[in-house]
Amino acid sequence: MKQRVDLTSGPIYPALLLFALPTLGSSVLQSANGSIDAIWVGHLLGENALAATTNGNLVMFLLTAFVFGFGMASTILIGQAIGRRDLHGAKEVVGTAIGTFAPLAVVIAVIGWFLAPHLLAVLGTGPEITPLARAFLRVTFLAMPAILMQTMLMMALRGAGDALTPLIFMAVAVVLDVVLNPLFILGTGPFPAMGIGGSAFAMAVANYASLIAMLCYIYLRKHPLRLMGEDLRLLRPAPHILSLMLSKGLPIGLQMVVVSSAMLTMMTLVNREGVDTTAAFGATQQLWTYVQMPAMALGAAVSAMAAQNIGAGRWERVSRITRAGIVLNFLLTGGLVAALMLADHYALILFLGSDSPAIEIGQHIARLASWGFVAFGITMVLFGTVRANGQVIWPLIILAISLYPVRLGVAVGLRDLLGVDALWLSFPVAMVATMLMSGALYLHGGWRRTNDLAQLEEADAAEVAPQLSVTTEAGPPTSPRNPSLPPAREARAGE
């Protein structure tokens, strides 16, 4: 099995699609896992237990979003290192990421266990479900080291062009979690009956088992990013790499927080419209989760491919990768939106039941707003490209503008004119605004000339400069910032 794909040569469309599909598969598995776990808890323990899991899932999402930012930063750094054929530099990023976040994840787990009751109070958890929520949240914190490290490691592998290994072990975690949930909840056979804590414990066992299996697989298959022998010293975080990961990862993580907070604000507006409207919106949200997955997967794939090509100095391919991502987004996301429009009634029945009055409301919401996800997909591709060269601040600013002044401005400002439809139209309006601003950033933002990531290359070059004097076949010395380009050509590549 080929573990790493060279994304700097060959046809772009097949490579991009084959890289995006495993990432899409991982996202589908994660969402399906959450849905199946909710079904187990709801059917076996009742509505109060299901409500109690919401608190733990919210905390887990926020922590995962935080680590996702640093994982995305490592994807970019590893991708650029692989693109310039610097395997040692890629391993340095892996070592710094693991050496920094493994101890941090353990500290989070310990502190979270003791602070769980206080977190529930901050979240305003109802007294009738607080004992259940506390039991679930505490065990969830025990699972966090495995979840966070698995997230970080999977994103590092994608940066090296390996999207299949993360999919394999995401599937292992999901299957184990789904199978173990009822066993630990009810205490079937040799398993203890743990109630709601059993659901979180099943998640912990599944993710620790998957993480251990993935590490064994990486070493047995001799994956290029494995650390062994003298490489183990790289687990001591390198200050220049850690600084880059913090400066790039924090804004990406904050983007997740901005999106979440904006959605919570919108939910307060939706809740005012009554139970049927809230139920319809909730069901539509479930459908939108799947509609947006191809766009997210394509964005991640474009970012990984663009990073490798930027590292290799192949800027002409970066533009072609971006165009390919936009075309594939039209086909995949556009196709899903069209399918939803044709089958919205049947899709909503899955969540609302065949006789629910919320179905008609949900159909109306979907028809007004779902088309905006095509624009959302274009944004994900453009953001993926500019992030590949280290530009993370402007995407954060653009998201903040589109989700607050734009979306909330339409939802609140046009309420008297459009009625409740102002809420639903605010979603595609915000998505189109984000697409236009991201297009302006891509075309005129100067992200090609950024040299933030050059810090990593310069630091690596400083380590080997006394030992090496590299020349190309044509004669001129290569640039220490990009060994694939002569200095003059490197300067022009960013123009």
PDB file of N, CA, C and O in Angstrom, residues 354-406:
ATOM      1  N   SER A 354     -42.905  11.255   9.918  1.00  0.00           N
ATOM      2  CA  SER A 354     -43.701  11.522   8.719  1.00  0.00           C
ATOM      3  C   SER A 354     -44.857  12.484   8.942  1.00  0.00           C
ATOM      4  O   SER A 354     -45.347  13.105   7.993  1.00  0.00           O
ATOM      5  N   ASP A 355     -45.333  12.624  10.187  1.00  0.00           N
ATOM      6  CA  ASP A 355     -46.511  13.461  10.452  1.00  0.00           C
ATOM      7  C   ASP A 355     -46.168  14.802  11.085  1.00  0.00           C
ATOM      8  O   ASP A 355     -47.067  15.545  11.498  1.00  0.00           O
ATOM      9  N   SER A 356     -44.908  15.131  11.177  1.00  0.00           N
ATOM     10  CA  SER A 356     -44.510  16.349  11.880  1.00  0.00           C
ATOM     11  C   SER A 356     -44.870  17.597  11.076  1.00  0.00           C
ATOM     12  O   SER A 356     -44.595  17.672   9.873  1.00  0.00           O
ATOM     13  N   PRO A 357     -45.470  18.598  11.736  1.00  0.00           N
ATOM     14  CA  PRO A 357     -45.736  19.869  11.043  1.00  0.00           C
ATOM     15  C   PRO A 357     -44.464  20.643  10.722  1.00  0.00           C
ATOM     16  O   PRO A 357     -44.509  21.612   9.947  1.00  0.00           O
ATOM     17  N   ALA A 358     -43.342  20.215  11.296  1.00  0.00           N
ATOM     18  CA  ALA A 358     -42.075  20.906  11.055  1.00  0.00           C
ATOM     19  C   ALA A 358     -41.479  20.571   9.694  1.00  0.00           C
ATOM     20  O   ALA A 358     -40.573  21.275   9.225  1.00  0.00           O
ATOM     21  N   ILE A 359     -42.000  19.511   9.037  1.00  0.00           N
ATOM     22  CA  ILE A 359     -41.421  19.109   7.750  1.00  0.00           C
ATOM     23  C   ILE A 359     -41.565  20.218   6.715  1.00  0.00           C
ATOM     24  O   ILE A 359     -40.608  20.562   6.009  1.00  0.00           O
ATOM     25  N   GLU A 360     -42.747  20.794   6.618  1.00  0.00           N
ATOM     26  CA  GLU A 360     -42.970  21.849   5.629  1.00  0.00           C
ATOM     27  C   GLU A 360     -42.085  23.061   5.906  1.00  0.00           C
ATOM     28  O   GLU A 360     -41.544  23.684   4.984  1.00  0.00           O
ATOM     29  N   ILE A 361     -41.906  23.380   7.187  1.00  0.00           N
ATOM     30  CA  ILE A 361     -41.029  24.497   7.553  1.00  0.00           C
ATOM     31  C   ILE A 361     -39.597  24.170   7.155  1.00  0.00           C
ATOM     32  O   ILE A 361     -38.868  25.018   6.617  1.00  0.00           O
ATOM     33  N   GLY A 362     -39.164  22.942   7.423  1.00  0.00           N
ATOM     34  CA  GLY A 362     -37.813  22.530   7.073  1.00  0.00           C
ATOM     35  C   GLY A 362     -37.563  22.584   5.582  1.00  0.00           C
ATOM     36  O   GLY A 362     -36.477  22.988   5.135  1.00  0.00           O
ATOM     37  N   GLN A 363     -38.554  22.175   4.785  1.00  0.00           N
ATOM     38  CA  GLN A 363     -38.415  22.260   3.332  1.00  0.00           C
ATOM     39  C   GLN A 363     -38.234  23.713   2.887  1.00  0.00           C
ATOM     40  O   GLN A 363     -37.419  24.014   2.010  1.00  0.00           O
ATOM     41  N   HIS A 364     -38.999  24.599   3.501  1.00  0.00           N
ATOM     42  CA  HIS A 364     -38.896  26.022   3.163  1.00  0.00           C
ATOM     43  C   HIS A 364     -37.508  26.560   3.503  1.00  0.00           C
ATOM     44  O   HIS A 364     -36.896  27.283   2.700  1.00  0.00           O
ATOM     45  N   ILE A 365     -36.991  26.189   4.674  1.00  0.00           N
ATOM     46  CA  ILE A 365     -35.651  26.634   5.078  1.00  0.00           C
ATOM     47  C   ILE A 365     -34.603  26.121   4.096  1.00  0.00           C
ATOM     48  O   ILE A 365     -33.732  26.876   3.635  1.00  0.00           O
ATOM     49  N   ALA A 366     -34.683  24.839   3.768  1.00  0.00           N
ATOM     50  CA  ALA A 366     -33.684  24.236   2.882  1.00  0.00           C
ATOM     51  C   ALA A 366     -33.690  24.890   1.504  1.00  0.00           C
ATOM     52  O   ALA A 366     -32.631  25.144   0.917  1.00  0.00           O
ATOM     53  N   ARG A 367     -34.875  25.180   0.981  1.00  0.00           N
ATOM     54  CA  ARG A 367     -34.967  25.744  -0.361  1.00  0.00           C
ATOM     55  C   ARG A 367     -34.486  27.189  -0.407  1.00  0.00           C
ATOM     56  O   ARG A 367     -33.959  27.638  -1.432  1.00  0.00           O
ATOM     57  N   LEU A 368     -34.636  27.908   0.691  1.00  0.00           N
ATOM     58  CA  LEU A 368     -34.160  29.290   0.729  1.00  0.00           C
ATOM     59  C   LEU A 368     -32.648  29.378   0.910  1.00  0.00           C
ATOM     60  O   LEU A 368     -32.011  30.293   0.378  1.00  0.00           O
ATOM     61  N   ALA A 369     -32.072  28.443   1.646  1.00  0.00           N
ATOM     62  CA  ALA A 369     -30.702  28.645   2.117  1.00  0.00           C
ATOM     63  C   ALA A 369     -29.666  27.660   1.606  1.00  0.00           C
ATOM     64  O   ALA A 369     -28.470  27.982   1.576  1.00  0.00           O
ATOM     65  N   SER A 370     -30.058  26.453   1.204  1.00  0.00           N
ATOM     66  CA  SER A 370     -29.066  25.406   0.924  1.00  0.00           C
ATOM     67  C   SER A 370     -28.133  25.751  -0.220  1.00  0.00           C
ATOM     68  O   SER A 370     -26.970  25.319  -0.247  1.00  0.00           O
ATOM     69  N   TRP A 371     -28.611  26.538  -1.191  1.00  0.00           N
ATOM     70  CA  TRP A 371     -27.773  26.867  -2.346  1.00  0.00           C
ATOM     71  C   TRP A 371     -26.504  27.611  -1.938  1.00  0.00           C
ATOM     72  O   TRP A 371     -25.491  27.577  -2.649  1.00  0.00           O
ATOM     73  N   GLY A 372     -26.529  28.257  -0.795  1.00  0.00           N
ATOM     74  CA  GLY A 372     -25.365  29.011  -0.343  1.00  0.00           C
ATOM     75  C   GLY A 372     -24.137  28.151  -0.091  1.00  0.00           C
ATOM     76  O   GLY A 372     -23.010  28.664  -0.068  1.00  0.00           O
ATOM     77  N   PHE A 373     -24.326  26.826   0.062  1.00  0.00           N
ATOM     78  CA  PHE A 373     -23.174  25.975   0.348  1.00  0.00           C
ATOM     79  C   PHE A 373     -22.261  25.802  -0.867  1.00  0.00           C
ATOM     80  O   PHE A 373     -21.112  25.393  -0.714  1.00  0.00           O
ATOM     81  N   VAL A 374     -22.754  26.114  -2.058  1.00  0.00           N
ATOM     82  CA  VAL A 374     -21.855  26.125  -3.220  1.00  0.00           C
ATOM     83  C   VAL A 374     -20.827  27.247  -3.055  1.00  0.00           C
ATOM     84  O   VAL A 374     -19.622  27.058  -3.295  1.00  0.00           O
ATOM     85  N   ALA A 375     -21.295  28.425  -2.631  1.00  0.00           N
ATOM     86  CA  ALA A 375     -20.382  29.536  -2.347  1.00  0.00           C
ATOM     87  C   ALA A 375     -19.459  29.195  -1.181  1.00  0.00           C
ATOM     88  O   ALA A 375     -18.264  29.532  -1.191  1.00  0.00           O
ATOM     89  N   PHE A 376     -20.011  28.519  -0.178  1.00  0.00           N
ATOM     90  CA  PHE A 376     -19.209  28.079   0.966  1.00  0.00           C
ATOM     91  C   PHE A 376     -18.057  27.190   0.506  1.00  0.00           C
ATOM     92  O   PHE A 376     -16.923  27.313   0.975  1.00  0.00           O
ATOM     93  N   GLY A 377     -18.335  26.285  -0.438  1.00  0.00           N
ATOM     94  CA  GLY A 377     -17.306  25.390  -0.940  1.00  0.00           C
ATOM     95  C   GLY A 377     -16.188  26.133  -1.647  1.00  0.00           C
ATOM     96  O   GLY A 377     -15.002  25.795  -1.496  1.00  0.00           O
ATOM     97  N   ILE A 378     -16.539  27.152  -2.435  1.00  0.00           N
ATOM     98  CA  ILE A 378     -15.511  27.958  -3.106  1.00  0.00           C
ATOM     99  C   ILE A 378     -14.632  28.643  -2.065  1.00  0.00           C
ATOM    100  O   ILE A 378     -13.401  28.700  -2.195  1.00  0.00           O
ATOM    101  N   THR A 379     -15.255  29.144  -1.009  1.00  0.00           N
ATOM    102  CA  THR A 379     -14.492  29.784   0.062  1.00  0.00           C
ATOM    103  C   THR A 379     -13.510  28.814   0.693  1.00  0.00           C
ATOM    104  O   THR A 379     -12.353  29.160   0.962  1.00  0.00           O
ATOM    105  N   MET A 380     -13.944  27.574   0.963  1.00  0.00           N
ATOM    106  CA  MET A 380     -13.062  26.582   1.587  1.00  0.00           C
ATOM    107  C   MET A 380     -11.839  26.307   0.707  1.00  0.00           C
ATOM    108  O   MET A 380     -10.725  26.140   1.209  1.00  0.00           O
ATOM    109  N   VAL A 381     -12.036  26.259  -0.597  1.00  0.00           N
ATOM    110  CA  VAL A 381     -10.916  26.036  -1.509  1.00  0.00           C
ATOM    111  C   VAL A 381      -9.951  27.224  -1.482  1.00  0.00           C
ATOM    112  O   VAL A 381      -8.722  27.052  -1.391  1.00  0.00           O
ATOM    113  N   LEU A 382     -10.491  28.441  -1.555  1.00  0.00           N
ATOM    114  CA  LEU A 382      -9.635  29.632  -1.556  1.00  0.00           C
ATOM    115  C   LEU A 382      -8.907  29.786  -0.223  1.00  0.00           C
ATOM    116  O   LEU A 382      -7.706  30.106  -0.195  1.00  0.00           O
ATOM    117  N   PHE A 383      -9.626  29.569   0.882  1.00  0.00           N
ATOM    118  CA  PHE A 383      -8.973  29.622   2.195  1.00  0.00           C
ATOM    119  C   PHE A 383      -7.892  28.552   2.299  1.00  0.00           C
ATOM    120  O   PHE A 383      -6.824  28.786   2.870  1.00  0.00           O
ATOM    121  N   GLY A 384      -8.167  27.353   1.779  1.00  0.00           N
ATOM    122  CA  GLY A 384      -7.170  26.289   1.834  1.00  0.00           C
ATOM    123  C   GLY A 384      -5.896  26.659   1.111  1.00  0.00           C
ATOM    124  O   GLY A 384      -4.795  26.340   1.561  1.00  0.00           O
ATOM    125  N   THR A 385      -6.033  27.350  -0.014  1.00  0.00           N
ATOM    126  CA  THR A 385      -4.851  27.758  -0.779  1.00  0.00           C
ATOM    127  C   THR A 385      -4.039  28.814  -0.041  1.00  0.00           C
ATOM    128  O   THR A 385      -2.816  28.698   0.091  1.00  0.00           O
ATOM    129  N   VAL A 386      -4.693  29.863   0.447  1.00  0.00           N
ATOM    130  CA  VAL A 386      -3.927  30.940   1.087  1.00  0.00           C
ATOM    131  C   VAL A 386      -3.334  30.474   2.418  1.00  0.00           C
ATOM    132  O   VAL A 386      -2.244  30.919   2.801  1.00  0.00           O
ATOM    133  N   ARG A 387      -4.025  29.568   3.109  1.00  0.00           N
ATOM    134  CA  ARG A 387      -3.453  29.036   4.354  1.00  0.00           C
ATOM    135  C   ARG A 387      -2.196  28.225   4.078  1.00  0.00           C
ATOM    136  O   ARG A 387      -1.309  28.131   4.933  1.00  0.00           O
ATOM    137  N   ALA A 388      -2.135  27.609   2.903  1.00  0.00           N
ATOM    138  CA  ALA A 388      -0.985  26.762   2.571  1.00  0.00           C
ATOM    139  C   ALA A 388       0.316  27.547   2.557  1.00  0.00           C
ATOM    140  O   ALA A 388       1.394  26.963   2.694  1.00  0.00           O
ATOM    141  N   ASN A 389       0.244  28.870   2.410  1.00  0.00           N
ATOM    142  CA  ASN A 389       1.455  29.690   2.480  1.00  0.00           C
ATOM    143  C   ASN A 389       1.505  30.508   3.766  1.00  0.00           C
ATOM    144  O   ASN A 389       2.213  31.499   3.860  1.00  0.00           O
ATOM    145  N   GLY A 390       0.691  30.078   4.760  1.00  0.00           N
ATOM    146  CA  GLY A 390       0.805  30.675   6.083  1.00  0.00           C
ATOM    147  C   GLY A 390      -0.101  31.849   6.369  1.00  0.00           C
ATOM    148  O   GLY A 390      -0.025  32.433   7.447  1.00  0.00           O
ATOM    149  N   GLN A 391      -0.992  32.237   5.430  1.00  0.00           N
ATOM    150  CA  GLN A 391      -1.883  33.374   5.666  1.00  0.00           C
ATOM    151  C   GLN A 391      -3.126  32.877   6.420  1.00  0.00           C
ATOM    152  O   GLN A 391      -4.012  32.235   5.859  1.00  0.00           O
ATOM    153  N   VAL A 392      -3.205  33.180   7.715  1.00  0.00           N
ATOM    154  CA  VAL A 392      -4.319  32.698   8.537  1.00  0.00           C
ATOM    155  C   VAL A 392      -5.095  33.829   9.212  1.00  0.00           C
ATOM    156  O   VAL A 392      -6.200  33.602   9.712  1.00  0.00           O
ATOM    157  N   ILE A 393      -4.533  35.024   9.229  1.00  0.00           N
ATOM    158  CA  ILE A 393      -5.201  36.131   9.908  1.00  0.00           C
ATOM    159  C   ILE A 393      -6.386  36.647   9.106  1.00  0.00           C
ATOM    160  O   ILE A 393      -7.497  36.829   9.643  1.00  0.00           O
ATOM    161  N   TRP A 394      -6.192  36.857   7.807  1.00  0.00           N
ATOM    162  CA  TRP A 394      -7.280  37.398   6.999  1.00  0.00           C
ATOM    163  C   TRP A 394      -8.474  36.457   6.893  1.00  0.00           C
ATOM    164  O   TRP A 394      -9.629  36.925   6.925  1.00  0.00           O
ATOM    165  N   PRO A 395      -8.286  35.140   6.757  1.00  0.00           N
ATOM    166  CA  PRO A 395      -9.463  34.263   6.799  1.00  0.00           C
ATOM    167  C   PRO A 395     -10.261  34.406   8.100  1.00  0.00           C
ATOM    168  O   PRO A 395     -11.495  34.379   8.080  1.00  0.00           O
ATOM    169  N   LEU A 396      -9.572  34.584   9.236  1.00  0.00           N
ATOM    170  CA  LEU A 396     -10.264  34.792  10.505  1.00  0.00           C
ATOM    171  C   LEU A 396     -11.061  36.089  10.483  1.00  0.00           C
ATOM    172  O   LEU A 396     -12.234  36.127  10.911  1.00  0.00           O
ATOM    173  N   ILE A 397     -10.449  37.154   9.990  1.00  0.00           N
ATOM    174  CA  ILE A 397     -11.137  38.452   9.918  1.00  0.00           C
ATOM    175  C   ILE A 397     -12.344  38.371   8.996  1.00  0.00           C
ATOM    176  O   ILE A 397     -13.438  38.873   9.312  1.00  0.00           O
ATOM    177  N   ILE A 398     -12.172  37.738   7.842  1.00  0.00           N
ATOM    178  CA  ILE A 398     -13.276  37.616   6.881  1.00  0.00           C
ATOM    179  C   ILE A 398     -14.440  36.848   7.487  1.00  0.00           C
ATOM    180  O   ILE A 398     -15.611  37.239   7.334  1.00  0.00           O
ATOM    181  N   LEU A 399     -14.144  35.742   8.167  1.00  0.00           N
ATOM    182  CA  LEU A 399     -15.218  34.965   8.799  1.00  0.00           C
ATOM    183  C   LEU A 399     -15.945  35.786   9.858  1.00  0.00           C
ATOM    184  O   LEU A 399     -17.179  35.744   9.949  1.00  0.00           O
ATOM    185  N   ALA A 400     -15.193  36.510  10.668  1.00  0.00           N
ATOM    186  CA  ALA A 400     -15.812  37.327  11.716  1.00  0.00           C
ATOM    187  C   ALA A 400     -16.743  38.378  11.108  1.00  0.00           C
ATOM    188  O   ALA A 400     -17.848  38.624  11.611  1.00  0.00           O
ATOM    189  N   ILE A 401     -16.328  38.990  10.005  1.00  0.00           N
ATOM    190  CA  ILE A 401     -17.158  40.004   9.345  1.00  0.00           C
ATOM    191  C   ILE A 401     -18.420  39.383   8.765  1.00  0.00           C
ATOM    192  O   ILE A 401     -19.536  39.887   8.937  1.00  0.00           O
ATOM    193  N   SER A 402     -18.269  38.267   8.061  1.00  0.00           N
ATOM    194  CA  SER A 402     -19.424  37.672   7.371  1.00  0.00           C
ATOM    195  C   SER A 402     -20.419  37.043   8.332  1.00  0.00           C
ATOM    196  O   SER A 402     -21.628  37.037   8.064  1.00  0.00           O
ATOM    197  N   LEU A 403     -19.939  36.514   9.473  1.00  0.00           N
ATOM    198  CA  LEU A 403     -20.846  35.841  10.395  1.00  0.00           C
ATOM    199  C   LEU A 403     -21.521  36.784  11.376  1.00  0.00           C
ATOM    200  O   LEU A 403     -22.602  36.473  11.891  1.00  0.00           O
ATOM    201  N   TYR A 404     -20.901  37.920  11.645  1.00  0.00           N
ATOM    202  CA  TYR A 404     -21.519  38.844  12.611  1.00  0.00           C
ATOM    203  C   TYR A 404     -22.156  40.055  11.919  1.00  0.00           C
ATOM    204  O   TYR A 404     -23.389  40.120  11.828  1.00  0.00           O
ATOM    205  N   PRO A 405     -21.403  41.016  11.410  1.00  0.00           N
ATOM    206  CA  PRO A 405     -22.083  42.158  10.782  1.00  0.00           C
ATOM    207  C   PRO A 405     -22.998  41.752   9.629  1.00  0.00           C
ATOM    208  O   PRO A 405     -24.111  42.271   9.505  1.00  0.00           O
ATOM    209  N   VAL A 406     -22.556  40.795   8.792  1.00  0.00           N
ATOM    210  CA  VAL A 406     -23.356  40.442   7.611  1.00  0.00           C
ATOM    211  C   VAL A 406     -24.523  39.541   7.990  1.00  0.00           C
ATOM    212  O   VAL A 406     -25.693  39.887   7.787  1.00  0.00           O
TER     213      VAL A 406
END
